[in-house]
Coordinates of C-alpha atoms in Angstrom, one line a residue:
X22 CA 10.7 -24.1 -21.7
X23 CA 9.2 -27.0 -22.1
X24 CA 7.2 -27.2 -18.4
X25 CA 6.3 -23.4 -19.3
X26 CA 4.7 -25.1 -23.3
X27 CA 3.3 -28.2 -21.8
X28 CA 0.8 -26.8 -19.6
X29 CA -0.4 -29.0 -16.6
X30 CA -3.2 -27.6 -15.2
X31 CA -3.9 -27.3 -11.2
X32 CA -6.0 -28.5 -8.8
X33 CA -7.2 -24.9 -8.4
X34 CA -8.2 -24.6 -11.9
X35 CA -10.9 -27.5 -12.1
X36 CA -12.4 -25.6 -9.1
X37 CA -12.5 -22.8 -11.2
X38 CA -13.7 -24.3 -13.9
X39 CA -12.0 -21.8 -16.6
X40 CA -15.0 -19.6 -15.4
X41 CA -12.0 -16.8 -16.0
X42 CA -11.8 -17.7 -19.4
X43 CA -15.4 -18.3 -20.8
X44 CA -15.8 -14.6 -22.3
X45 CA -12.8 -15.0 -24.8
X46 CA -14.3 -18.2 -26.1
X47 CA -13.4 -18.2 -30.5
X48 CA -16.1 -18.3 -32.4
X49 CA -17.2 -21.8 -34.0
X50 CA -16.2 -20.8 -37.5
X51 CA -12.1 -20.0 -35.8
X52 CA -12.3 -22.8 -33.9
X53 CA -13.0 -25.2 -36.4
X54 CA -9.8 -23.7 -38.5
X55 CA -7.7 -23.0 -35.5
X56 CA -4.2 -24.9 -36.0
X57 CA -2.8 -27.5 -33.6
X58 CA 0.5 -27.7 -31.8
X59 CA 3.4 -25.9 -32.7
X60 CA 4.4 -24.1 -35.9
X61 CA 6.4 -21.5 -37.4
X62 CA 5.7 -18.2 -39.5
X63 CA 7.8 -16.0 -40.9
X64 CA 9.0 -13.5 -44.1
X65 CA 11.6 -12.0 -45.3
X66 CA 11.8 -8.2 -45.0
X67 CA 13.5 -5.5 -47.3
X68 CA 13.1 -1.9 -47.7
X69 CA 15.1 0.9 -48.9
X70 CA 15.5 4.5 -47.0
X71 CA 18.1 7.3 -48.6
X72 CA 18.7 7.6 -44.9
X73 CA 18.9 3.7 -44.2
X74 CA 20.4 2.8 -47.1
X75 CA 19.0 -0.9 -48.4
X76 CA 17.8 -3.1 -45.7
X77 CA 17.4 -6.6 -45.5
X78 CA 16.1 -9.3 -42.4
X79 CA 13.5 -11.4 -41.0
X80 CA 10.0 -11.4 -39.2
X81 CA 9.2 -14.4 -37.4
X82 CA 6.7 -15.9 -35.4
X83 CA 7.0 -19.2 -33.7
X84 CA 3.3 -20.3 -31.9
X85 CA 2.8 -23.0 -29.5
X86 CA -1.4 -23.9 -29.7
X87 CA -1.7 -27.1 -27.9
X88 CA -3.7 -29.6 -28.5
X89 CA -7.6 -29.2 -29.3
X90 CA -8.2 -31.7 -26.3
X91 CA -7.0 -28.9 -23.9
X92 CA -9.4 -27.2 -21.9
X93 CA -7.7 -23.7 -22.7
X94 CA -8.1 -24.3 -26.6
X95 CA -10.9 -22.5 -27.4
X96 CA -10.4 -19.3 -25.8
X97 CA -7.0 -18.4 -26.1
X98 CA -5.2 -17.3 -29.0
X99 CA -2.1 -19.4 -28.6
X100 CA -0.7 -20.9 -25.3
X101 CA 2.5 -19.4 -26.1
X102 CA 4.3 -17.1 -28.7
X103 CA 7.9 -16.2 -29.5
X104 CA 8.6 -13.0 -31.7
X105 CA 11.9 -12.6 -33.3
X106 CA 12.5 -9.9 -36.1
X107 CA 15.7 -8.8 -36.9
X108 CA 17.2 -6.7 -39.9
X109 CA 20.2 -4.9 -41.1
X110 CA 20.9 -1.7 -43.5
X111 CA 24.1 -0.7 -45.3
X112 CA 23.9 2.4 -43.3
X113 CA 25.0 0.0 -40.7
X114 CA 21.3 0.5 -39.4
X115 CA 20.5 -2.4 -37.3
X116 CA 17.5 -3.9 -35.3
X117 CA 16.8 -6.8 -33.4
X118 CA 13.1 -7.8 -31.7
X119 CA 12.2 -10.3 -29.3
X120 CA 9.4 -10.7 -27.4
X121 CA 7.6 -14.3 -25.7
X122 CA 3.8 -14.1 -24.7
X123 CA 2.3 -16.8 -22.7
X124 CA -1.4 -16.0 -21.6
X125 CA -2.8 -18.0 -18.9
X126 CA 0.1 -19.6 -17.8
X127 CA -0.2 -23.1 -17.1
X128 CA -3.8 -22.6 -16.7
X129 CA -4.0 -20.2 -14.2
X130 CA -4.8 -16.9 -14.1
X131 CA -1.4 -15.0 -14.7
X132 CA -0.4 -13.4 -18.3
X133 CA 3.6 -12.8 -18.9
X134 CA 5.6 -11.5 -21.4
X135 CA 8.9 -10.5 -22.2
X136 CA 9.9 -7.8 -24.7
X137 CA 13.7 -7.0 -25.7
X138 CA 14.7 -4.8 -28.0
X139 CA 18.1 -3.4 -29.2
X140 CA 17.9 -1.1 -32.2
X141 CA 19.7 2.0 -34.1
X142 CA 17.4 4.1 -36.4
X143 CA 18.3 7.0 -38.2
X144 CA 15.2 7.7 -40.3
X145 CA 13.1 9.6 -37.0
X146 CA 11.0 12.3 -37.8
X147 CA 10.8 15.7 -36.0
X148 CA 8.7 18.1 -36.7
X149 CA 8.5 19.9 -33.7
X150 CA 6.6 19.4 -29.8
X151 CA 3.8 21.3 -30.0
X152 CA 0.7 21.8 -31.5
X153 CA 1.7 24.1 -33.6
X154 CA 2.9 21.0 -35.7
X155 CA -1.2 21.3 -36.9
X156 CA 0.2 23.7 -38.9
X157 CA 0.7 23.2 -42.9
X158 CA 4.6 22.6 -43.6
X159 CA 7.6 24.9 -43.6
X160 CA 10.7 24.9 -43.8
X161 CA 12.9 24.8 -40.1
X162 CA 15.2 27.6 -41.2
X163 CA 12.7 29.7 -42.6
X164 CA 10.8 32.3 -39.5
X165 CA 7.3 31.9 -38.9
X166 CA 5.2 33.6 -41.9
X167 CA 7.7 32.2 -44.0
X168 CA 6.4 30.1 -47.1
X169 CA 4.4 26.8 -46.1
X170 CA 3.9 23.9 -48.3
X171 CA 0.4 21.8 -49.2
X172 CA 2.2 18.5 -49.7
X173 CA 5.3 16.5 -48.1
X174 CA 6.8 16.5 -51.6
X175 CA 6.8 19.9 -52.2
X176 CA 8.2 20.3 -48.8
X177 CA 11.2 17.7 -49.1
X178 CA 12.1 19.0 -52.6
X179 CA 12.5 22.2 -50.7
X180 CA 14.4 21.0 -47.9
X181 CA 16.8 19.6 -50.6
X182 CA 17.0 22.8 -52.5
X183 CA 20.6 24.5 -51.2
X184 CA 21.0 27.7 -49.5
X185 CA 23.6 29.9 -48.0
X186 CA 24.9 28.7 -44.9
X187 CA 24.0 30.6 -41.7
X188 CA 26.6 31.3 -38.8
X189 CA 27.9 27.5 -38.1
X190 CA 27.5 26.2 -41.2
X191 CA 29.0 25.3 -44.4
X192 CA 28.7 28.2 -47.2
X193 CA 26.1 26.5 -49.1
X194 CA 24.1 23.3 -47.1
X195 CA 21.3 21.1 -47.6
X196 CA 18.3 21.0 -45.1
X197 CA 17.5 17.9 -46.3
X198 CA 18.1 16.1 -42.4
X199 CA 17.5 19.0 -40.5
X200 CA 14.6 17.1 -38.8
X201 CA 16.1 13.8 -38.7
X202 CA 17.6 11.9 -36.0
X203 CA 19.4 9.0 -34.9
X204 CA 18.2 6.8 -32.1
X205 CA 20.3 3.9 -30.1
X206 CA 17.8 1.8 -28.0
X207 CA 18.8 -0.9 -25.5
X208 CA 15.3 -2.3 -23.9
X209 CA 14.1 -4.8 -21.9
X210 CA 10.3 -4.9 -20.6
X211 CA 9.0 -7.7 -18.5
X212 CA 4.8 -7.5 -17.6
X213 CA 2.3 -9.5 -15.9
X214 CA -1.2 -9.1 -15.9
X215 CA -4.1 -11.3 -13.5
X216 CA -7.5 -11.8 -14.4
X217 CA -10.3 -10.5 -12.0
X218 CA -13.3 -12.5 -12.0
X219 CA -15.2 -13.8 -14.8
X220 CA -11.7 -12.6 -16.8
X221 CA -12.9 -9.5 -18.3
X222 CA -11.3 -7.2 -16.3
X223 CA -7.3 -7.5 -15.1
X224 CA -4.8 -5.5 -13.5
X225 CA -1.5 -5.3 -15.4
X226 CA 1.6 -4.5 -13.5
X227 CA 5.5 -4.3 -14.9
X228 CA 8.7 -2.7 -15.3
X229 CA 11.2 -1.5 -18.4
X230 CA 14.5 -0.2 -18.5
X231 CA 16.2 1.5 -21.6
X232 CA 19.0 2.9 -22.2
X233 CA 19.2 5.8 -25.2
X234 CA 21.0 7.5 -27.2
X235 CA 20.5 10.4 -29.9
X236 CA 22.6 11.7 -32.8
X237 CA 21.7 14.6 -35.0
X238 CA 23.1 15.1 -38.0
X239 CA 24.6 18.6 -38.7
X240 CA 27.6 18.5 -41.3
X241 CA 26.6 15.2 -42.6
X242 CA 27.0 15.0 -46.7
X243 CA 22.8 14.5 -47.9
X244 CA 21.1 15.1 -50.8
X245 CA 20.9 18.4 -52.4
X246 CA 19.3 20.1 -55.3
X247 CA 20.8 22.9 -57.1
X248 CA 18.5 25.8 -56.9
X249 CA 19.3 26.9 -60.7
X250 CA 19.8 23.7 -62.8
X251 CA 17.5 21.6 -60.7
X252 CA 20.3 18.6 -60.8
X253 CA 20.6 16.3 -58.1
X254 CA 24.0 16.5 -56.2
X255 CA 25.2 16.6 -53.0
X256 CA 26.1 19.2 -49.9
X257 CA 26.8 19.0 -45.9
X258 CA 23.3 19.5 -43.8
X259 CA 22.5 22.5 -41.9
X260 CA 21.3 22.9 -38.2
X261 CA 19.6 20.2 -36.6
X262 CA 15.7 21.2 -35.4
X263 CA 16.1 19.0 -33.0
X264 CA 19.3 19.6 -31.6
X265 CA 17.9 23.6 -31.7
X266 CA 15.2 23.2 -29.8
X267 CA 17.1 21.1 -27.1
X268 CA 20.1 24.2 -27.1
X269 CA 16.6 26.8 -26.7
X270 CA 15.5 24.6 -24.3
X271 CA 12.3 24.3 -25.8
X272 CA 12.4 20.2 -25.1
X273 CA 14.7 17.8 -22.8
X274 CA 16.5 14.3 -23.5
X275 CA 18.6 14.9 -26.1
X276 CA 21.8 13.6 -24.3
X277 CA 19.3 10.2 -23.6
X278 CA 20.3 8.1 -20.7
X279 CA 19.2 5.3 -18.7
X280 CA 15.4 5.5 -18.1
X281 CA 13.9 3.1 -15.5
X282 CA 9.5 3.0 -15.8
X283 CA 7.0 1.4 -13.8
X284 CA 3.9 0.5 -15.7
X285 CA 0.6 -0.1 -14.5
X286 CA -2.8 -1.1 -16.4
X287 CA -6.2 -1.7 -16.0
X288 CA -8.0 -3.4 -19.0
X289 CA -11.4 -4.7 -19.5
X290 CA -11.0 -7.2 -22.5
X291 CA -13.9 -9.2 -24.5
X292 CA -12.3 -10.0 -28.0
X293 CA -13.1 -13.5 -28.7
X294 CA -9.8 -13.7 -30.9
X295 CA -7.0 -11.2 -30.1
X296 CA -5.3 -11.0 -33.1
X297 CA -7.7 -10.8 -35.3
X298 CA -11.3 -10.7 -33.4
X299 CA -14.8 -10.5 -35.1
X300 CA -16.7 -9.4 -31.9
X301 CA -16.0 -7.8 -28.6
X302 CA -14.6 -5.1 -26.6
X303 CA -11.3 -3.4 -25.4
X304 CA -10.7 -1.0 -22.9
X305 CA -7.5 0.4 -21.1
X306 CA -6.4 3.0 -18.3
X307 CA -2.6 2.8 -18.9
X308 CA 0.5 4.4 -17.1
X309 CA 4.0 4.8 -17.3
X310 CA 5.7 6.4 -14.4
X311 CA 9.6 7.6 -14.4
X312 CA 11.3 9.1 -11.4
X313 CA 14.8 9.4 -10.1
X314 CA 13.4 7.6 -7.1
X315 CA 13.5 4.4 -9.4
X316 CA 16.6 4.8 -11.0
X317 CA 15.9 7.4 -14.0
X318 CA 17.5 9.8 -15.2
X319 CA 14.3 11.7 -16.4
X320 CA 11.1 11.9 -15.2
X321 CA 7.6 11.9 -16.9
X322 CA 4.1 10.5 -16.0
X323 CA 2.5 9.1 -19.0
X324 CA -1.7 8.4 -18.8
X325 CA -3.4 6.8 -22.0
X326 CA -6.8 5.6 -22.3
X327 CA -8.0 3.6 -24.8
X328 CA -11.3 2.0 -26.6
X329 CA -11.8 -0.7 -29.1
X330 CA -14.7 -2.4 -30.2
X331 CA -15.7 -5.2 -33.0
X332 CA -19.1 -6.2 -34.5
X333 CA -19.5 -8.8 -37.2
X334 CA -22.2 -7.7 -39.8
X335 CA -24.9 -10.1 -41.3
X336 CA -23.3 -10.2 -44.5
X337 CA -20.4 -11.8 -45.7
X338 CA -18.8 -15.2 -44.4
X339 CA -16.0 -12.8 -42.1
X340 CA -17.8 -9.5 -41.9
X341 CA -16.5 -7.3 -39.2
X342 CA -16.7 -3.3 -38.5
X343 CA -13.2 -2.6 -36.0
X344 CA -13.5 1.1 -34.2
X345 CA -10.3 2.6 -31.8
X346 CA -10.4 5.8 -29.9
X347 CA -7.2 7.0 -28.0
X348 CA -7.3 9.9 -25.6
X349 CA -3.5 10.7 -23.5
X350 CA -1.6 13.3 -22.1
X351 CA 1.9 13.2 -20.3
X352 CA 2.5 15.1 -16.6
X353 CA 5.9 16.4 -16.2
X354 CA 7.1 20.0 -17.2
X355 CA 10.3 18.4 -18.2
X356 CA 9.5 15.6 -19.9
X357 CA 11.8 14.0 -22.4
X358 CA 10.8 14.6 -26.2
X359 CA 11.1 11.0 -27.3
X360 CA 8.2 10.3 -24.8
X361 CA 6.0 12.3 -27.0
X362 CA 6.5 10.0 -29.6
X363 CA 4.1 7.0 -28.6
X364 CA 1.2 6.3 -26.3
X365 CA 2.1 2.9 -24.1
X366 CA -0.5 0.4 -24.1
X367 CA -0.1 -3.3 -22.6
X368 CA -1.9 -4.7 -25.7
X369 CA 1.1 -2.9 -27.9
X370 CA 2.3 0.6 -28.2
X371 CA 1.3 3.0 -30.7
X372 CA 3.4 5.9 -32.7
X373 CA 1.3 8.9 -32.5
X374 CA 0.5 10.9 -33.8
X375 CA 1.2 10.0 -37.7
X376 CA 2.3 6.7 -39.0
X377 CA 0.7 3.2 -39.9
X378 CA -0.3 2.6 -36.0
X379 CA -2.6 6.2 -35.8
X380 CA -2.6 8.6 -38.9
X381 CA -1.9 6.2 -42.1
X382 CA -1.2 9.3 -44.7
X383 CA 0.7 11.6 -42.5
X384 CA 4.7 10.9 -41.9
X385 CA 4.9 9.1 -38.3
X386 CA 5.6 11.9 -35.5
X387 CA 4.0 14.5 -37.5
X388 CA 2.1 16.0 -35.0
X389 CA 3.4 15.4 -31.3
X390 CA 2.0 17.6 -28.3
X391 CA 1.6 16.9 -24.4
X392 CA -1.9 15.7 -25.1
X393 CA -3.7 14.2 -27.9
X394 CA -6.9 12.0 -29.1
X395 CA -7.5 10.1 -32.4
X396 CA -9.8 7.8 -33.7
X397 CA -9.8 4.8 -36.5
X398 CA -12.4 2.8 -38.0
X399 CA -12.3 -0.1 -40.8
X400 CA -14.4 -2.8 -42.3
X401 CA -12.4 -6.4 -42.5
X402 CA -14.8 -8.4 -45.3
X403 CA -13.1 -11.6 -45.8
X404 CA -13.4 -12.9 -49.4
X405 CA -10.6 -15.7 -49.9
X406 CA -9.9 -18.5 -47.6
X407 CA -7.5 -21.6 -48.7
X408 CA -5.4 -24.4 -47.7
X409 CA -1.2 -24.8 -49.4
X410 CA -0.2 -27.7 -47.8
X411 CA -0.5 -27.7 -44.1
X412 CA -0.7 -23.8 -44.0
X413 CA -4.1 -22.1 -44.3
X414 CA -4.7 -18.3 -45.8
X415 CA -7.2 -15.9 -45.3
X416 CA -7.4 -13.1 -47.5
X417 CA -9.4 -9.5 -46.7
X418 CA -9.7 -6.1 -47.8
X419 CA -10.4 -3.3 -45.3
X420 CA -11.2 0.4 -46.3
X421 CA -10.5 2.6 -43.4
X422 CA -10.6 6.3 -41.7
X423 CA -8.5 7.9 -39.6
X424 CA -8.6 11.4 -37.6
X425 CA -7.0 12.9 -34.6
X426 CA -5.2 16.0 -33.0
X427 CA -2.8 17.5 -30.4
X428 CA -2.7 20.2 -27.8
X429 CA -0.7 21.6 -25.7
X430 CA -3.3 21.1 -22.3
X431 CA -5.3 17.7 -21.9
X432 CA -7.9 21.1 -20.9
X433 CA -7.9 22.2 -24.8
X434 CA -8.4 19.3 -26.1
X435 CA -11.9 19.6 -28.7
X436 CA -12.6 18.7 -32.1
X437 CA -11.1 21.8 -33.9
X438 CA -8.1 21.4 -36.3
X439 CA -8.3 17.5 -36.7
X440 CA -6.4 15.9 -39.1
X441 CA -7.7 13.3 -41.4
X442 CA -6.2 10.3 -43.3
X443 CA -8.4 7.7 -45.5
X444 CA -7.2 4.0 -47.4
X445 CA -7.7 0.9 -48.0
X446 CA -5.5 -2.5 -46.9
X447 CA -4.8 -6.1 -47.7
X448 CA -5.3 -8.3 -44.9
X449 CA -3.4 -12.1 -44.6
X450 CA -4.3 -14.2 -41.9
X451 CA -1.7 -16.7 -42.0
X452 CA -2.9 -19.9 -39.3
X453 CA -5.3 -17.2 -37.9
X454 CA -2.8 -15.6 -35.8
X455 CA -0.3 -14.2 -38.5
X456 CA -2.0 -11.1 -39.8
X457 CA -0.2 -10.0 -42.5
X458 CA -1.4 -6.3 -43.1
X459 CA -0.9 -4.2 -46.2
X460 CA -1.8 -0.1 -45.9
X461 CA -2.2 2.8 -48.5
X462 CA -3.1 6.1 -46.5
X463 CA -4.3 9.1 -47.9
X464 CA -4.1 12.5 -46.3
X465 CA -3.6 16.6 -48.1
X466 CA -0.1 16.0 -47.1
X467 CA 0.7 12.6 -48.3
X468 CA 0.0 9.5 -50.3
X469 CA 1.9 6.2 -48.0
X470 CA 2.2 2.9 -48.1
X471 CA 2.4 0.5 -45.0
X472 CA 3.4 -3.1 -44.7
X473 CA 3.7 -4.6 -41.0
X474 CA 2.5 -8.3 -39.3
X475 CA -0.4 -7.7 -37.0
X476 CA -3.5 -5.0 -37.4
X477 CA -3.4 -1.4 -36.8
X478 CA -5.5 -1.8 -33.7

């Protein structure tokens, strides 16, 4: 670990005179501010889920810069950087994050990183695998034309409400986790990227391996609401939509397994400051690709293309308009449902299509199809900077706009029946590359709030 940290440069680099490297140079104002050697960042992490129960960990973030006499200092965003979040529930819900990040490995032009993840969440949203999940809410036991519901209140207090049992269940049940489920992840992810050139462009190649599992939770006691008094009590859960769609076989992957992926990338990449840039561009052609001829027990072909760009305004000391358009579609007639659930991206992957990362103001999964597109925009204005000891803080605020929607066919794909989501956020920038983000999303459905380390794009 320490060779990798140090970072003696090669004969082959002072050829190259970092000519690979000039594009991504920080601007003077970053620069200037930008923190030397190593250092730590972290917080403490609780939330509360009536699924979850109380939860309780860490988020942590240990950076190794360098020193300002390195020839690499102004134009990368750390020479190294170790991720470790981990947290626990008295659900017995668990998580545990790693991930290391070393661009430009000792000053060449290779990018690695390791992700590892082992996690069990029960709080996953279903809602369904097709677009017809654009349409307003209802309730899974009640037959299309049934009663729909304008908000995600109205809708959960009637999931809640108990009802007479159908064939299978208990006489009177709750549907208050009839689309819930349980995951069980076991991941490991290795990448490496090279850059082409001047360094805008790279190619991106690696490989991850998971092994998942999935629990539904028919029979389980949940909250209930009497349908006459209006009390609060509780009652065993109905069917599973979830599990019902897998026994129609409307979807696949319920039984999980071990899934083996080769991932490939091409990226064209100008952001003078990765984790927080105030000018340049991002641009992907990503792929994941799953066969039984790598080990797999499913098989999918995931495509995601992606666009980012940043322009800092005239106005303002840290002025900067950040746009993101998405666009991806998965091959495979009998691909797994929990692929549906995010888009992959080397620069991180994103929940789609609902949730903090796409749609902040809709429930994460709420809409989930074969193909999709969406869009966000946000102004960062920087109005607070200070220094607490050796640890400096910038504070921002950053109204924002989000829209997007699914289809069935990547050929149907238009701008009719998009969904929209609106907010504002609270940005800390903790030693520049700890961006502490806070998120309240408005859609018709929902009013959500969102706290996570790093931006939404």
């Amino acid at each position: 670990m320490l060779t990798l940290l140090s970072f003696p440069f090669l004969e082959a680099q002072e050829k190259d005179s970092l000519s690979f490297v000039k594009s991504k140079r920080m601007s003077e104002d970053d620069l200037i501010k930008k923190k030397e050697g190593r250092f730590f960042t972290g917080i403490p992490d609780f939330s509360s889920d009536p699924v979850t129960g109380f939860g309780f960990g860490v988020r942590s973030n240990i950076f190794w810069n360098g020193a300002r006499t390195n020839p690499l200092f102004p134009y990368t965003p750390y020479l190294a950087k170790l991720k470790v979040n981990a947290a626990y529930y008295t659900s017995n819900a668990r998580e545990l994050v790693m991930s290391l990040d070393v661009p430009y490995y000792k000053g060449t032009r290779w990018r690695f990183k390791i992700d590892f993840k082992a996690q069990q969440n029960p709080t996953n949203l279903y809602f369904g695998l097709t677009e017809t999940t654009l349409e307003p809410l209802r309730l899974p036991s009640t037959p299309s034309g049934g009663p729909t519901y304008n908000t995600y209140s109205e809708y959960d207090q009637a999931r809640k409400t108990l009802r007479s049992g159908d064939v299978g269940e208990a006489p009177f049940v709750t549907d208050a986790l009839s689309n819930r489920f349980r995951e069980t992840e076991f991941m490991l992810n290795l990448k490496a990227d090279y850059a082409l050139g001047n360094g805008k462009w790279r190619i991106m190649g690696g490989y991850e391996i998971q092994n998942l599992r999935y629990k539904t939770f028919e029979g389980v006691e949940a909250e209930a609401i009497d349908p006459i008094t209006k009390e609060k009590t509780t009652a065993p859960n109905g069917f599973s939509l979830l599990k019902r769609d897998f026994e129609q076989t409307n979807i696949s992957g319920l039984n999980g397994g071990w899934i083996s992926i080769l991932q490939t990338a091409l990226i064209y990449d100008t952001r003078d400051f990765e984790p927080d840039p105030t000018k340049g561009y991002y641009f992907e052609i990503a792929n994941e690709y799953s066969s039984k001829y790598i080990g797999s027990q499913l098989e999918f072909n995931k495509l995601f293309l992606q666009g980012k760009g940043f322009w800092k305004l005239p106005f303002g000391k840290r002025t900067v308009v950040a746009s993101r358009l998405g666009v991806g579609n998965i091959f495979g007639s009998n691909a797994p449902f929990f692929e549906f659930q995010d888009q992959w991206s080397p620069d991180g992957s994103i929940n789609s299509l609902g949730g903090k990362q796409s749609l902040r103001g809709y429930r994460a999964n709420r809409f989930l199809s074969r193909s999709l597109w969406f869009t966000n925009i946000e102004l960062r204005y920087r109005f607070l900077e200070t220094k607490l000891g050796k640890q400096r803080f910038a504070f921002g605020l950053a109204p924002f706009f989000d829209a997007g929607t699914v289809r069935d066919r990547w050929q149907d794909l238009n701008f009719k029946n998009i969904k929209f989501s609106y907010g504002a956020g609270l940005r800390i920038a903790w030693n520049q590359s700890t961006i502490l983000s806070f998120d309240y999303g408005k859609s018709k459905e929902d009013s959500l709030f969102y706290f996570g380390i790093g931006q939404a794009f």
